mmCIF file of C-alpha atoms in Angstrom:
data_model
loop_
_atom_site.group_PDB
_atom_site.id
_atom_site.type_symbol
_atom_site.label_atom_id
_atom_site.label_comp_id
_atom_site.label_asym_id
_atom_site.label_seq_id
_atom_site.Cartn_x
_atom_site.Cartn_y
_atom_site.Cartn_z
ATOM 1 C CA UNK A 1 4.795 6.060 16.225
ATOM 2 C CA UNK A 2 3.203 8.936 17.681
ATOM 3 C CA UNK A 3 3.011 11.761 15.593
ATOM 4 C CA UNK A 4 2.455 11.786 12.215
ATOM 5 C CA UNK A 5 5.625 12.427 9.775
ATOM 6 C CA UNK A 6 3.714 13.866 7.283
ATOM 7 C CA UNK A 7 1.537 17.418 6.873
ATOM 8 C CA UNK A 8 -2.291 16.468 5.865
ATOM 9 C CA UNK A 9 -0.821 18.858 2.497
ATOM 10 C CA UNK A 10 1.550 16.284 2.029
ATOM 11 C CA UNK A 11 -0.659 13.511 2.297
ATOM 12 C CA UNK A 12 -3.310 14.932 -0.371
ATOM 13 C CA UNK A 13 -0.320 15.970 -2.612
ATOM 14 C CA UNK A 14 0.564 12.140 -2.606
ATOM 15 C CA UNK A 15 -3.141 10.604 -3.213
ATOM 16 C CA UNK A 16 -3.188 12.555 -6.820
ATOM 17 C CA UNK A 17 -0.398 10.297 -8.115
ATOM 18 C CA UNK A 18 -0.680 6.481 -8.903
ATOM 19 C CA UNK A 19 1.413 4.101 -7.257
ATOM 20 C CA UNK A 20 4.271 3.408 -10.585
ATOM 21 C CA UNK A 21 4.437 7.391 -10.155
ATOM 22 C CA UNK A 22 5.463 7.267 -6.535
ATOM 23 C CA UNK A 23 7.556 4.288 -6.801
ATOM 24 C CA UNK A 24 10.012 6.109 -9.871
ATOM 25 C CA UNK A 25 9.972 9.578 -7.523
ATOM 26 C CA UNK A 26 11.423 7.207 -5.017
ATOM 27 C CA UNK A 27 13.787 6.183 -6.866
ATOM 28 C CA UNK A 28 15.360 9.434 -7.635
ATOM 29 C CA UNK A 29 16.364 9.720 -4.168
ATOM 30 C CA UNK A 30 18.328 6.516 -4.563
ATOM 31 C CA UNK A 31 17.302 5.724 -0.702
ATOM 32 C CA UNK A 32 16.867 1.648 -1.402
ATOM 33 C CA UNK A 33 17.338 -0.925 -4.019
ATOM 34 C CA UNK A 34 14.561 -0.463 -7.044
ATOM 35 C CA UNK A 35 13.489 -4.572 -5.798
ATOM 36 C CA UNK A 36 12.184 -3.279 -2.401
ATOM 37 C CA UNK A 37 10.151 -0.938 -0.994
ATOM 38 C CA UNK A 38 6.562 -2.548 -2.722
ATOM 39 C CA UNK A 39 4.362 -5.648 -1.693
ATOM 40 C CA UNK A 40 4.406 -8.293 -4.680
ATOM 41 C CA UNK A 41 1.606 -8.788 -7.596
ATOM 42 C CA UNK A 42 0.290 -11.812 -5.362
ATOM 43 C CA UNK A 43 -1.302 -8.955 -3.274
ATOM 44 C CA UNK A 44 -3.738 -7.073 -5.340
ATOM 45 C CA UNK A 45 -5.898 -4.737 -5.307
ATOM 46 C CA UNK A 46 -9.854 -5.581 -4.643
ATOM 47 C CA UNK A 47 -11.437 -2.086 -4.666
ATOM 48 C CA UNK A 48 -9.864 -0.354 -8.130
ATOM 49 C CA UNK A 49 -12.666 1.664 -8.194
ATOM 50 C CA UNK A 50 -11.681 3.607 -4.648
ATOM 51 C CA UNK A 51 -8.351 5.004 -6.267
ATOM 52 C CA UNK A 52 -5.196 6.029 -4.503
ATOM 53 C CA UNK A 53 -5.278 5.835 -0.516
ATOM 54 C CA UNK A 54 -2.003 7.018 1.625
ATOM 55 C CA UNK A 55 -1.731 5.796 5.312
ATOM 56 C CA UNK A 56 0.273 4.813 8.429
ATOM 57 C CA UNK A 57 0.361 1.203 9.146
ATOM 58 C CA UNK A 58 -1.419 -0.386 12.378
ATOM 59 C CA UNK A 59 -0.513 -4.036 11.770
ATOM 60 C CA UNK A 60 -1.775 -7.382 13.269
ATOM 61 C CA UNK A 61 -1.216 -11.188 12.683
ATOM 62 C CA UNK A 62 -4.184 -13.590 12.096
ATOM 63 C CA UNK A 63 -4.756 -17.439 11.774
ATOM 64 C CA UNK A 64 -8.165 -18.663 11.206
ATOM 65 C CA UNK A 65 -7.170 -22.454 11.000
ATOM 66 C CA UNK A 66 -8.437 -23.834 14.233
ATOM 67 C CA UNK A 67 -6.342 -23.154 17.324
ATOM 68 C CA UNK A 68 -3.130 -25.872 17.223
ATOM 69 C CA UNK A 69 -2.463 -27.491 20.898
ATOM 70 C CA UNK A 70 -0.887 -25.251 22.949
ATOM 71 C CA UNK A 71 -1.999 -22.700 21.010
ATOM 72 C CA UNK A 72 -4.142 -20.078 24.222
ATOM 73 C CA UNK A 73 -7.618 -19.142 24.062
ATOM 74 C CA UNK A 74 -7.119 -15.257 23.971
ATOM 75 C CA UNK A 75 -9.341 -12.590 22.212
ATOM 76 C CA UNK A 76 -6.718 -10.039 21.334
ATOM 77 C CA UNK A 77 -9.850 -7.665 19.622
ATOM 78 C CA UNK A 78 -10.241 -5.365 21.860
ATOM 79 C CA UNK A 79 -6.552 -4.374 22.451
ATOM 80 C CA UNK A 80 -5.778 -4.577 19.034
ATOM 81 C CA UNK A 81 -8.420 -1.780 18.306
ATOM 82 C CA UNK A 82 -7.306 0.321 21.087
ATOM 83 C CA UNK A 83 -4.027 0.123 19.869
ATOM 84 C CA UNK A 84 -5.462 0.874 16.409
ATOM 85 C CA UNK A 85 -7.012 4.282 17.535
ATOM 86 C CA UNK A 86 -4.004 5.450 19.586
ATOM 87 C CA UNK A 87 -1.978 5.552 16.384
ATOM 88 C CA UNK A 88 -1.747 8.692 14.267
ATOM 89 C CA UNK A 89 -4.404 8.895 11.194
ATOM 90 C CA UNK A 90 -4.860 8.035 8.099
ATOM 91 C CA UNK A 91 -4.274 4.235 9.114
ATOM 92 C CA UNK A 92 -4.379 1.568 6.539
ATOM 93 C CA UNK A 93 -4.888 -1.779 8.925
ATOM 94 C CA UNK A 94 -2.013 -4.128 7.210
ATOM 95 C CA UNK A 95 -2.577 -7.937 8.068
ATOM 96 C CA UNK A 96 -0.184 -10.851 8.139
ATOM 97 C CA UNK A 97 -2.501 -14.007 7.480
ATOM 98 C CA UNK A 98 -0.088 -16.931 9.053
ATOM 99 C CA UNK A 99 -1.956 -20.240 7.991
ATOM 100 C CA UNK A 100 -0.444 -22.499 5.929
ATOM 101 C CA UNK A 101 -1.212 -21.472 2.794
ATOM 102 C CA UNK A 102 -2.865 -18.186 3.301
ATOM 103 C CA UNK A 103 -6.679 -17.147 2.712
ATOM 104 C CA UNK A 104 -8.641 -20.018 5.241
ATOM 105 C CA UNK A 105 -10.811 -17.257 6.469
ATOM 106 C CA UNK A 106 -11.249 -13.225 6.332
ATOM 107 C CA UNK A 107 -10.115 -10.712 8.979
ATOM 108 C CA UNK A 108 -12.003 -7.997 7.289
ATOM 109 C CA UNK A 109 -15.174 -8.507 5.929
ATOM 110 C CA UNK A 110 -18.056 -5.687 6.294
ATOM 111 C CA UNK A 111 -18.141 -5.673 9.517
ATOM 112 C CA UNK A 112 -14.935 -4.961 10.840
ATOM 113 C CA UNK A 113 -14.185 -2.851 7.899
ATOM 114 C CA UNK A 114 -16.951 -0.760 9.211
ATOM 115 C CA UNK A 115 -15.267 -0.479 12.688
ATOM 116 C CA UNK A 116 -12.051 0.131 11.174
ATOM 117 C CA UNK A 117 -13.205 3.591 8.986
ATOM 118 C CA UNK A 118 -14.681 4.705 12.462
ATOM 119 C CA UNK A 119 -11.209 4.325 14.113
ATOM 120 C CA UNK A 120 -9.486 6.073 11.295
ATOM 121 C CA UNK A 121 -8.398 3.719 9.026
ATOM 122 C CA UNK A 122 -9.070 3.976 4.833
ATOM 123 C CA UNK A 123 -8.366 0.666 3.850
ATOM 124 C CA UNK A 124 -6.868 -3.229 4.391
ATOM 125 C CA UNK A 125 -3.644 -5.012 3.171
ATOM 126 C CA UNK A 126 -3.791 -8.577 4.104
ATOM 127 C CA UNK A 127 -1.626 -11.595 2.476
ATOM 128 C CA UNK A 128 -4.224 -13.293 3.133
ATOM 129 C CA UNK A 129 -8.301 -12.931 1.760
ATOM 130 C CA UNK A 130 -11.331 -10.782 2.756
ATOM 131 C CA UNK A 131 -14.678 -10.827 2.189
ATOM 132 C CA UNK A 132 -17.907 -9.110 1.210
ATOM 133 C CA UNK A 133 -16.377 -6.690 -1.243
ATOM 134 C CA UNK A 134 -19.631 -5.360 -2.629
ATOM 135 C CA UNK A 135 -20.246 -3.715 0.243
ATOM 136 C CA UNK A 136 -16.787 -3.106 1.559
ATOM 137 C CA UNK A 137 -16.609 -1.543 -1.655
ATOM 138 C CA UNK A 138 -19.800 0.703 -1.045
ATOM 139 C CA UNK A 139 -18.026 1.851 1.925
ATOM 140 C CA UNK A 140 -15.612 3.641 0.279
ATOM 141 C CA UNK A 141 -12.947 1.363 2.059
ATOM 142 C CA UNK A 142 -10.022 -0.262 -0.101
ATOM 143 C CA UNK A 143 -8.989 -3.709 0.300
ATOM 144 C CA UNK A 144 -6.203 -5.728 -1.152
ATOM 145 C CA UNK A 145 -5.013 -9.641 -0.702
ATOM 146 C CA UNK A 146 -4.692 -12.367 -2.786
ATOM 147 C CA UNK A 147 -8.397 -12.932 -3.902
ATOM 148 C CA UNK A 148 -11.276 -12.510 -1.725
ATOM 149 C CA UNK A 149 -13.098 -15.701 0.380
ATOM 150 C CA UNK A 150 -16.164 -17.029 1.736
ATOM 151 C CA UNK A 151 -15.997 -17.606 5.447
ATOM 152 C CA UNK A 152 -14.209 -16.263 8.288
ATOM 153 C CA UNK A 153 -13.341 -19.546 9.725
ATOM 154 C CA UNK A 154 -12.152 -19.193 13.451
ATOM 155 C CA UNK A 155 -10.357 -15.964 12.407
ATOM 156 C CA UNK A 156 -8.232 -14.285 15.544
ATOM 157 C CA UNK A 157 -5.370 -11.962 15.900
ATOM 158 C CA UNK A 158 -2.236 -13.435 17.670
ATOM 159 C CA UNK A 159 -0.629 -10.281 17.737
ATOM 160 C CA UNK A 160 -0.528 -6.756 16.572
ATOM 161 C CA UNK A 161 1.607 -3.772 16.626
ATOM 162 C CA UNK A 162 4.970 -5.214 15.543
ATOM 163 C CA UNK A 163 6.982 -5.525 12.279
ATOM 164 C CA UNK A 164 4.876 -8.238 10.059
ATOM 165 C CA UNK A 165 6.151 -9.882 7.180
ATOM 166 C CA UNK A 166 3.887 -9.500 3.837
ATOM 167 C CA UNK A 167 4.550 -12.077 0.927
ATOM 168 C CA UNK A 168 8.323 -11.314 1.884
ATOM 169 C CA UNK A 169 8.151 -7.780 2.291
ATOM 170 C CA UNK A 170 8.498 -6.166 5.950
ATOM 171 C CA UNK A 171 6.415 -3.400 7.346
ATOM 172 C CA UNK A 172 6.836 -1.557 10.370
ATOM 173 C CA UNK A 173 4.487 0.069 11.876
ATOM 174 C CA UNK A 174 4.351 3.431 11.640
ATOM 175 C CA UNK A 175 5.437 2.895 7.707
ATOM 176 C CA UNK A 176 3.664 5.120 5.440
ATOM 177 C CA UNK A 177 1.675 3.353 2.597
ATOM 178 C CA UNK A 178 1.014 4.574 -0.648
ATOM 179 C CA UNK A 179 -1.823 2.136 -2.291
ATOM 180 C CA UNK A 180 -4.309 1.769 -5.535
ATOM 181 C CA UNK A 181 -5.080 -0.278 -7.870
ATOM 182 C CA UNK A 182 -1.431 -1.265 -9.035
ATOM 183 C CA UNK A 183 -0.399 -2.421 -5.699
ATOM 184 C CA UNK A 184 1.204 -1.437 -2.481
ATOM 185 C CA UNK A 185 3.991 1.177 -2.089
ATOM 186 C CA UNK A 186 6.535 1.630 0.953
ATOM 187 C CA UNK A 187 7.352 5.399 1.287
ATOM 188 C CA UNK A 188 10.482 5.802 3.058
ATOM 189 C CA UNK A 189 9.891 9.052 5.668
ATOM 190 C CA UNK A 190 12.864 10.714 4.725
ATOM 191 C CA UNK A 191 11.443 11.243 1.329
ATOM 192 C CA UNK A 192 7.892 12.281 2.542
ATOM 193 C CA UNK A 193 8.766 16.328 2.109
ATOM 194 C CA UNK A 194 9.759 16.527 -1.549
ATOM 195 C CA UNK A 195 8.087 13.161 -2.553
ATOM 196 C CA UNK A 196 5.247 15.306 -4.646
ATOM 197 C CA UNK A 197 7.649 17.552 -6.220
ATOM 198 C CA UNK A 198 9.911 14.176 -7.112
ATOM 199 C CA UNK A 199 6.027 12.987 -8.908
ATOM 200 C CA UNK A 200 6.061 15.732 -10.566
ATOM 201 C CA UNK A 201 9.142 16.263 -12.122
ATOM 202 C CA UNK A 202 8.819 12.498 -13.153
ATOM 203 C CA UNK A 203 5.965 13.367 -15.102
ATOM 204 C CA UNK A 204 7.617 16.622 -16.611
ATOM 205 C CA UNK A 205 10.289 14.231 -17.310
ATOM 206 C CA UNK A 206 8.331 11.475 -19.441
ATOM 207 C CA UNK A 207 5.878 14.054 -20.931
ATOM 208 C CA UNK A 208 8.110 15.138 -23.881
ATOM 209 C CA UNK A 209 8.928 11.224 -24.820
ATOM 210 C CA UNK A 210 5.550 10.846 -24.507
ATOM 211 C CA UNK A 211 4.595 13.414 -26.563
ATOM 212 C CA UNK A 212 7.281 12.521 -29.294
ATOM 213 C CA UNK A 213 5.811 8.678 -29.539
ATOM 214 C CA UNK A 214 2.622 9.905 -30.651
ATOM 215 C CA UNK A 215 3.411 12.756 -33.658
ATOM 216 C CA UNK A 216 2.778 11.281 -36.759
ATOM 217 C CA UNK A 217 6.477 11.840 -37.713
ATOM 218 C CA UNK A 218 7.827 9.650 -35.450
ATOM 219 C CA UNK A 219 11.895 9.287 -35.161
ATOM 220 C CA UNK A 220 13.373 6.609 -33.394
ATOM 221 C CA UNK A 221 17.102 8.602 -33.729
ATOM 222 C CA UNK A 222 15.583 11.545 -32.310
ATOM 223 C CA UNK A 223 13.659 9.786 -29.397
ATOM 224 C CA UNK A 224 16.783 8.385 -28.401
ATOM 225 C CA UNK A 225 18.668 11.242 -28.112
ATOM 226 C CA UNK A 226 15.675 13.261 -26.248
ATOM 227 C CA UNK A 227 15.308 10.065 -23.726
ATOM 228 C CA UNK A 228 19.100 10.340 -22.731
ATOM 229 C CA UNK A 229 18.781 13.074 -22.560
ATOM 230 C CA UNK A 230 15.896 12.896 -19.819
ATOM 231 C CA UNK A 231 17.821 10.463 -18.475
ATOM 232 C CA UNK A 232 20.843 12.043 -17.461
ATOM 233 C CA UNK A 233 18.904 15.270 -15.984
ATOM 234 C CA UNK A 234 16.538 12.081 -13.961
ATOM 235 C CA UNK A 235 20.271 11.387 -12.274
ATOM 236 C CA UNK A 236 21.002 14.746 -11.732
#
């Protein structure tokens, strides 16, 4: 991808919802099935503090279990963050860790976290484990995998720039991520124009149930007519 399918408006409208919110506006657009779309709870957010972050993907496989035989002696680095710089901004860098299980050693860890802000980028999805969150963290720089880790073994990229496979989620790149600290969020480009709008009315939507729950004169008859209510104008 070369230019950027969303306005830096759009992009700033997104970051002021959380990630449920822009998961149900998707839905309204009934563009995929409600069970895709979103990396699993096995990949969590590190950095809840940061808050929302939306982003292309630049994406990249790693191993850091040493090399197999066969396996070629190749540093990949330096093409990989070419290829990272060419690509439109915000980037979030998304990594596929391919040992057997995950999490041997960290891709990111201050360092190349560091690099990565410089070239654009706002945070790092791995399936895998980074490392030195504090200052990651300090960096303003969100991370996400399946728990963080000590070393960064023999760490390398094999390759970079494709379609990766995340805890059995696919992402392109190019894909624009939605992410904070309730998880990662696929948002399909078609929707990208009246995705804030879609937020919003979700939250007009709920507001009134909302509102109903918590008066002292609670009734359940009368929530459930107001929430089919809301319902049917949701699928309208």
């Amino acid at each position: 991808m070369t230019t950027p399918i969303a306005t830096e408006a759009e992009l700033e409208a997104l970051k002021r919802y959380n990630s449920p919110t822009i998961s149900n506006a998707i839905e309204l657009f009934d563009v995929r099935p409600r069970h895709e779309g979103f990396l699993p709870h096995t990949i969590r957010c590190l950095t809840p503090e940061i808050g929302p972050i939306v982003g292309y993907a630049v994406t990249s496989c790693t191993r850091a279990l040493p090399r197999g035989a066969g396996e070629p002696v190749v540093d990949l680095t330096a093409d990989y963050f070419r290829y990272v710089a060419s690509q439109p901004g915000p980037r979030i860098a998304i990594g596929s860790d391919l040992d057997d299980p995950p999490g041997w050693g960290a891709q990111f860890g201050e360092v190349t976290a560091t690099i990565h802000q410089k070239l654009g980028c706002v945070g790092h999805v791995t399936s895998g484990c980074p490392r030195d969150l504090d200052e990651v963290r300090a960096l303003g720089f969100a991370l996400f995998g399946l728990n963080p880790c000590v070393s960064h073994s023999y760490v390398r990229i094999t390759e970079f720039g494709k379609p990766v496979r995340m805890a059995g989620t696919l992402v392109h790149p190019g894909d624009l991520i939605h992410a904070d600290k309730h998880g990662v969020c696929i948002i399909p480009h078609a929707v990208v124009p009246k995705l804030a709008e879609a937020c919003a009315q979700v939250e007009r939507n709920e507001r009134p149930l909302l509102e109903m729950c918590r008066r002292p004169d609670f009734d359940l008859e009368e929530y459930l007519a107001l929430r089919t209510g809301a319902t049917k104008a949701i699928r309208e």
